[in-house]
Amino acid sequence: MLNGFDQMRTTFGTAKRLFIAFTLLVSTFAVASYLTLAHVRQIHDGLLQMKDHEEGVRVALELASAVRDQYAHQAHTIILGNDSHLPLYTDAERHVTTLTARVRKHALRADERAWVADIERATGDLDRIFRGQIVPAVLRHDVADVQSEHGRAQAVVTLIQDRADRLVDRFEASIGDFQREVAALQTSAYRWTVFFVLFAPLLAVVVGAYVLRSVARPVARLQAGAARLARGDLDTRFDTDAPDEFGALARQFNAMTVALKDHQEKLVQSEKLAGIGRLAAGVAHEINNPLAVILGYARLLRRKADGAAAEDLKVIEDETLRAKLIVDGLLDLSRPLASEPEPVDLRALCDDAIARLRETRLLEELGVRVIVTGAGEVQGHPQKLRQVVLNLVKNAAEAAGEAGRVEVRVEGAPDGARVVVRDTGPGLSRDARAKLFEPFFTTKDTGTGLGLAVSKGIVHAHGGEIDAESLADGGAEFTIRLPAVPPGRV
Ligand code: ADP
């Protein structure tokens, strides 16, 4: 039996530990896969952002060049003194507007957006100065006005260049940041990959070794044990106290082999007994009639004889009687109970058995006091059950001896009854207890050793049990347990 602690340890047995080991292995691979994918994803995002900022740098540089182009057309208009460059200026101005819109998409931070807003505002200012002030002044040939407005236009262009340069610097700096970030991610991904490449096989080896130790080996041992058992070695045992399923299996296997051996021994014993019984019954049957004839003639001759011859004939008569008792006992052992069971008043049956015993004057000769108490009723075979009680009380009286005491207790219960015969004799020796119910076991000079064997056969035929024990304060106690109704025909 397992105690509570062992039970708990068994609950966390091999199956659970294997589950944990495999979960650990699978989790490790899952974490490794997740980390690798996360790194790949971050590197991919970083590369995308780098590309975006590279595009930003390119557009910002293009914007700076387009503004210079726009300004060049303004300069040509001033130098030529006419508006022939106006269509080219318009194209350049549109190009600047388009590029500014593209730069805006790459400006993500607040200051970057503010610089783009400055460029937009300045581009509008530049256009207004050119179209509203410079072109009319050029056409008017107003040199002073042209010079002053040209100065303003230059300041605006410088501002646009400055903002475009800032954006280029910022985008380039971001590209540097992203490059460092991606490089760091690559290093980290590389380290994790190396770690898992080394750690995962190591973990797999540890889990494999654990599976080998906790599953494969016990299974191999159990298999070897089962093979020994199959070869007929019923002394096969597993020396294990493992608190897991295999330990429990091994303990059950041990219990099974013990039970199997016990069962086999009983089977062999009962086969042996059955064989001996059949042989003995056959012999007894054949001897019974000659014995009756010998006994008859011995008695007849004794009546006619006297002196030494009469004494010799008495010996022949006694020994023939003893032989007849043995023969009757053997026939009892082999005879099945033929009739239908009927209600049996066990108290009356015990009283009757003791009355018959009194007729033999045995109790009187021994000076033994017999007390009967209790009551109970079962279905059974009264004659045979009386024979059992008579035999038990006779044995008890013989054991109790002079001034001894025998107590017969009948205990009735709804599912059957018990008859307990207790005496004040010397009790049962260890040897006697082991062989009590074997045929021909006797410690008495004139005993047959068949009384208890026959009694056991009768009780078993009633579906009951009989057992014996030595009492602590001396004496022996025999108990018959009978079911209320015997199974099948008795
Ligand atoms: P028998 O009485 O012919 O010897 P049994 O089968 O009735 O045969 O008994 C077998 C043996 O069991 C006896 O010889 C005796 O040694 C032992 N025995 C039986 N009953 C008792 C008892 N009440 N106290 C001690 N020994 C007993």
mmCIF file of C-alpha atoms in Angstrom, residues 156-294:
data_model
loop_
_atom_site.group_PDB
_atom_site.id
_atom_site.type_symbol
_atom_site.label_atom_id
_atom_site.label_comp_id
_atom_site.label_asym_id
_atom_site.label_seq_id
_atom_site.Cartn_x
_atom_site.Cartn_y
_atom_site.Cartn_z
ATOM 1 C CA VAL A 156 14.322 83.131 -49.246
ATOM 2 C CA VAL A 157 16.314 80.746 -51.450
ATOM 3 C CA THR A 158 19.020 80.558 -48.763
ATOM 4 C CA LEU A 159 16.371 79.639 -46.195
ATOM 5 C CA ILE A 160 14.992 76.882 -48.465
ATOM 6 C CA GLN A 161 18.529 75.557 -49.059
ATOM 7 C CA ASP A 162 19.168 75.591 -45.327
ATOM 8 C CA ARG A 163 15.999 73.622 -44.527
ATOM 9 C CA ALA A 164 16.678 71.148 -47.352
ATOM 10 C CA ASP A 165 20.238 70.665 -46.011
ATOM 11 C CA ARG A 166 18.888 70.111 -42.498
ATOM 12 C CA LEU A 167 16.502 67.464 -43.825
ATOM 13 C CA VAL A 168 19.335 65.757 -45.715
ATOM 14 C CA ASP A 169 21.538 65.777 -42.582
ATOM 15 C CA ARG A 170 18.706 64.465 -40.443
ATOM 16 C CA PHE A 171 17.811 61.674 -42.898
ATOM 17 C CA GLU A 172 21.466 60.693 -43.206
ATOM 18 C CA ALA A 173 21.818 60.633 -39.426
ATOM 19 C CA SER A 174 18.699 58.419 -39.193
ATOM 20 C CA ILE A 175 20.160 56.115 -41.812
ATOM 21 C CA GLY A 176 23.274 55.801 -39.619
ATOM 22 C CA ASP A 177 21.102 55.048 -36.589
ATOM 23 C CA PHE A 178 19.197 52.403 -38.488
ATOM 24 C CA GLN A 179 22.398 50.871 -39.770
ATOM 25 C CA ARG A 180 23.725 50.555 -36.208
ATOM 26 C CA GLU A 181 20.365 49.203 -35.031
ATOM 27 C CA VAL A 182 20.235 46.586 -37.784
ATOM 28 C CA ALA A 183 23.859 45.631 -37.109
ATOM 29 C CA ALA A 184 23.030 45.191 -33.384
ATOM 30 C CA LEU A 185 19.997 43.082 -34.294
ATOM 31 C CA GLN A 186 22.097 40.943 -36.598
ATOM 32 C CA THR A 187 24.658 40.382 -33.830
ATOM 33 C CA SER A 188 21.931 39.501 -31.316
ATOM 34 C CA ALA A 189 20.225 37.131 -33.816
ATOM 35 C CA TYR A 190 23.590 35.508 -34.503
ATOM 36 C CA ARG A 191 24.258 35.008 -30.764
ATOM 37 C CA TRP A 192 20.833 33.526 -30.129
ATOM 38 C CA THR A 193 21.202 31.224 -33.124
ATOM 39 C CA VAL A 194 24.609 30.015 -31.904
ATOM 40 C CA PHE A 195 23.169 29.537 -28.390
ATOM 41 C CA PHE A 196 20.240 27.467 -29.639
ATOM 42 C CA VAL A 197 22.391 25.514 -32.087
ATOM 43 C CA LEU A 198 24.513 24.408 -29.112
ATOM 44 C CA PHE A 199 21.840 24.271 -26.401
ATOM 45 C CA ALA A 200 18.992 22.518 -28.280
ATOM 46 C CA PRO A 201 20.977 19.363 -29.185
ATOM 47 C CA LEU A 202 22.338 19.312 -25.614
ATOM 48 C CA LEU A 203 18.802 19.512 -24.240
ATOM 49 C CA ALA A 204 17.652 16.840 -26.720
ATOM 50 C CA VAL A 205 20.473 14.573 -25.520
ATOM 51 C CA VAL A 206 19.527 15.170 -21.850
ATOM 52 C CA VAL A 207 15.831 14.451 -22.561
ATOM 53 C CA GLY A 208 16.804 11.370 -24.588
ATOM 54 C CA ALA A 209 19.009 10.108 -21.749
ATOM 55 C CA TYR A 210 16.192 10.746 -19.294
ATOM 56 C CA VAL A 211 13.696 8.836 -21.460
ATOM 57 C CA LEU A 212 16.209 6.000 -21.720
ATOM 58 C CA ARG A 213 16.751 5.929 -17.970
ATOM 59 C CA SER A 214 13.159 6.341 -16.838
ATOM 60 C CA VAL A 215 11.274 4.454 -19.553
ATOM 61 C CA ALA A 216 13.429 2.243 -21.757
ATOM 62 C CA ARG A 217 15.399 0.588 -18.930
ATOM 63 C CA PRO A 218 12.448 -0.171 -16.642
ATOM 64 C CA VAL A 219 10.514 -1.470 -19.661
ATOM 65 C CA ALA A 220 13.495 -3.677 -20.615
ATOM 66 C CA ARG A 221 13.711 -4.976 -17.021
ATOM 67 C CA LEU A 222 9.978 -5.691 -16.962
ATOM 68 C CA GLN A 223 10.263 -7.398 -20.333
ATOM 69 C CA ALA A 224 13.142 -9.581 -19.094
ATOM 70 C CA GLY A 225 11.123 -10.434 -15.955
ATOM 71 C CA ALA A 226 8.053 -11.309 -18.018
ATOM 72 C CA ALA A 227 10.258 -13.518 -20.242
ATOM 73 C CA ARG A 228 11.653 -15.318 -17.130
ATOM 74 C CA LEU A 229 8.093 -15.772 -15.902
ATOM 75 C CA ALA A 230 7.064 -17.114 -19.308
ATOM 76 C CA ARG A 231 9.896 -19.659 -19.033
ATOM 77 C CA GLY A 232 8.278 -20.825 -15.793
ATOM 78 C CA ASP A 233 10.552 -19.129 -13.241
ATOM 79 C CA LEU A 234 7.924 -18.197 -10.637
ATOM 80 C CA ASP A 235 10.604 -16.883 -8.254
ATOM 81 C CA THR A 236 11.155 -13.879 -10.552
ATOM 82 C CA ARG A 237 11.026 -10.657 -8.508
ATOM 83 C CA PHE A 238 11.787 -7.005 -9.193
ATOM 84 C CA ASP A 239 13.959 -5.286 -6.671
ATOM 85 C CA THR A 240 12.502 -1.790 -6.939
ATOM 86 C CA ASP A 241 11.109 0.878 -4.685
ATOM 87 C CA ALA A 242 10.750 3.518 -7.420
ATOM 88 C CA PRO A 243 7.782 5.730 -6.518
ATOM 89 C CA ASP A 244 6.582 5.960 -10.134
ATOM 90 C CA GLU A 245 4.347 3.968 -12.455
ATOM 91 C CA PHE A 246 7.113 1.473 -13.191
ATOM 92 C CA GLY A 247 7.649 0.932 -9.464
ATOM 93 C CA ALA A 248 3.911 0.332 -9.049
ATOM 94 C CA LEU A 249 3.926 -1.997 -12.054
ATOM 95 C CA ALA A 250 6.934 -3.897 -10.663
ATOM 96 C CA ARG A 251 5.249 -4.241 -7.250
ATOM 97 C CA GLN A 252 2.098 -5.520 -8.925
ATOM 98 C CA PHE A 253 4.216 -7.875 -11.022
ATOM 99 C CA ASN A 254 5.866 -9.186 -7.829
ATOM 100 C CA ALA A 255 2.466 -9.620 -6.179
ATOM 101 C CA MET A 256 1.215 -11.369 -9.295
ATOM 102 C CA THR A 257 4.132 -13.839 -9.387
ATOM 103 C CA VAL A 258 3.670 -14.565 -5.658
ATOM 104 C CA ALA A 259 -0.059 -15.167 -6.212
ATOM 105 C CA LEU A 260 0.684 -17.242 -9.304
ATOM 106 C CA LYS A 261 3.177 -19.404 -7.443
ATOM 107 C CA ASP A 262 0.795 -19.776 -4.521
ATOM 108 C CA HIS A 263 -2.035 -20.645 -6.864
ATOM 109 C CA GLN A 264 0.084 -23.132 -8.762
ATOM 110 C CA GLU A 265 1.202 -24.809 -5.534
ATOM 111 C CA LYS A 266 -2.400 -25.048 -4.374
ATOM 112 C CA LEU A 267 -3.418 -26.419 -7.746
ATOM 113 C CA VAL A 268 -0.687 -29.055 -7.668
ATOM 114 C CA GLN A 269 -1.591 -29.896 -4.069
ATOM 115 C CA SER A 270 -5.295 -30.183 -4.793
ATOM 116 C CA GLU A 271 -4.605 -32.241 -7.935
ATOM 117 C CA LYS A 272 -2.368 -34.480 -5.856
ATOM 118 C CA LEU A 273 -5.012 -34.787 -3.176
ATOM 119 C CA ALA A 274 -7.728 -35.406 -5.723
ATOM 120 C CA GLY A 275 -5.619 -38.158 -7.272
ATOM 121 C CA ILE A 276 -4.860 -39.700 -3.888
ATOM 122 C CA GLY A 277 -8.531 -39.270 -2.957
ATOM 123 C CA ARG A 278 -9.728 -41.122 -6.043
ATOM 124 C CA LEU A 279 -7.240 -43.926 -5.431
ATOM 125 C CA ALA A 280 -8.061 -44.068 -1.702
ATOM 126 C CA ALA A 281 -11.817 -44.049 -2.375
ATOM 127 C CA GLY A 282 -11.409 -46.926 -4.820
ATOM 128 C CA VAL A 283 -9.309 -48.935 -2.368
ATOM 129 C CA ALA A 284 -11.631 -48.072 0.549
ATOM 130 C CA HIS A 285 -14.647 -49.197 -1.396
ATOM 131 C CA GLU A 286 -13.014 -52.553 -2.182
ATOM 132 C CA ILE A 287 -11.721 -53.059 1.396
ATOM 133 C CA ASN A 288 -14.984 -52.143 3.126
ATOM 134 C CA ASN A 289 -16.737 -55.477 2.568
ATOM 135 C CA PRO A 290 -13.790 -57.747 3.500
ATOM 136 C CA LEU A 291 -13.318 -55.647 6.654
ATOM 137 C CA ALA A 292 -16.989 -56.113 7.621
ATOM 138 C CA VAL A 293 -16.574 -59.861 7.139
ATOM 139 C CA ILE A 294 -13.334 -59.956 9.236
#
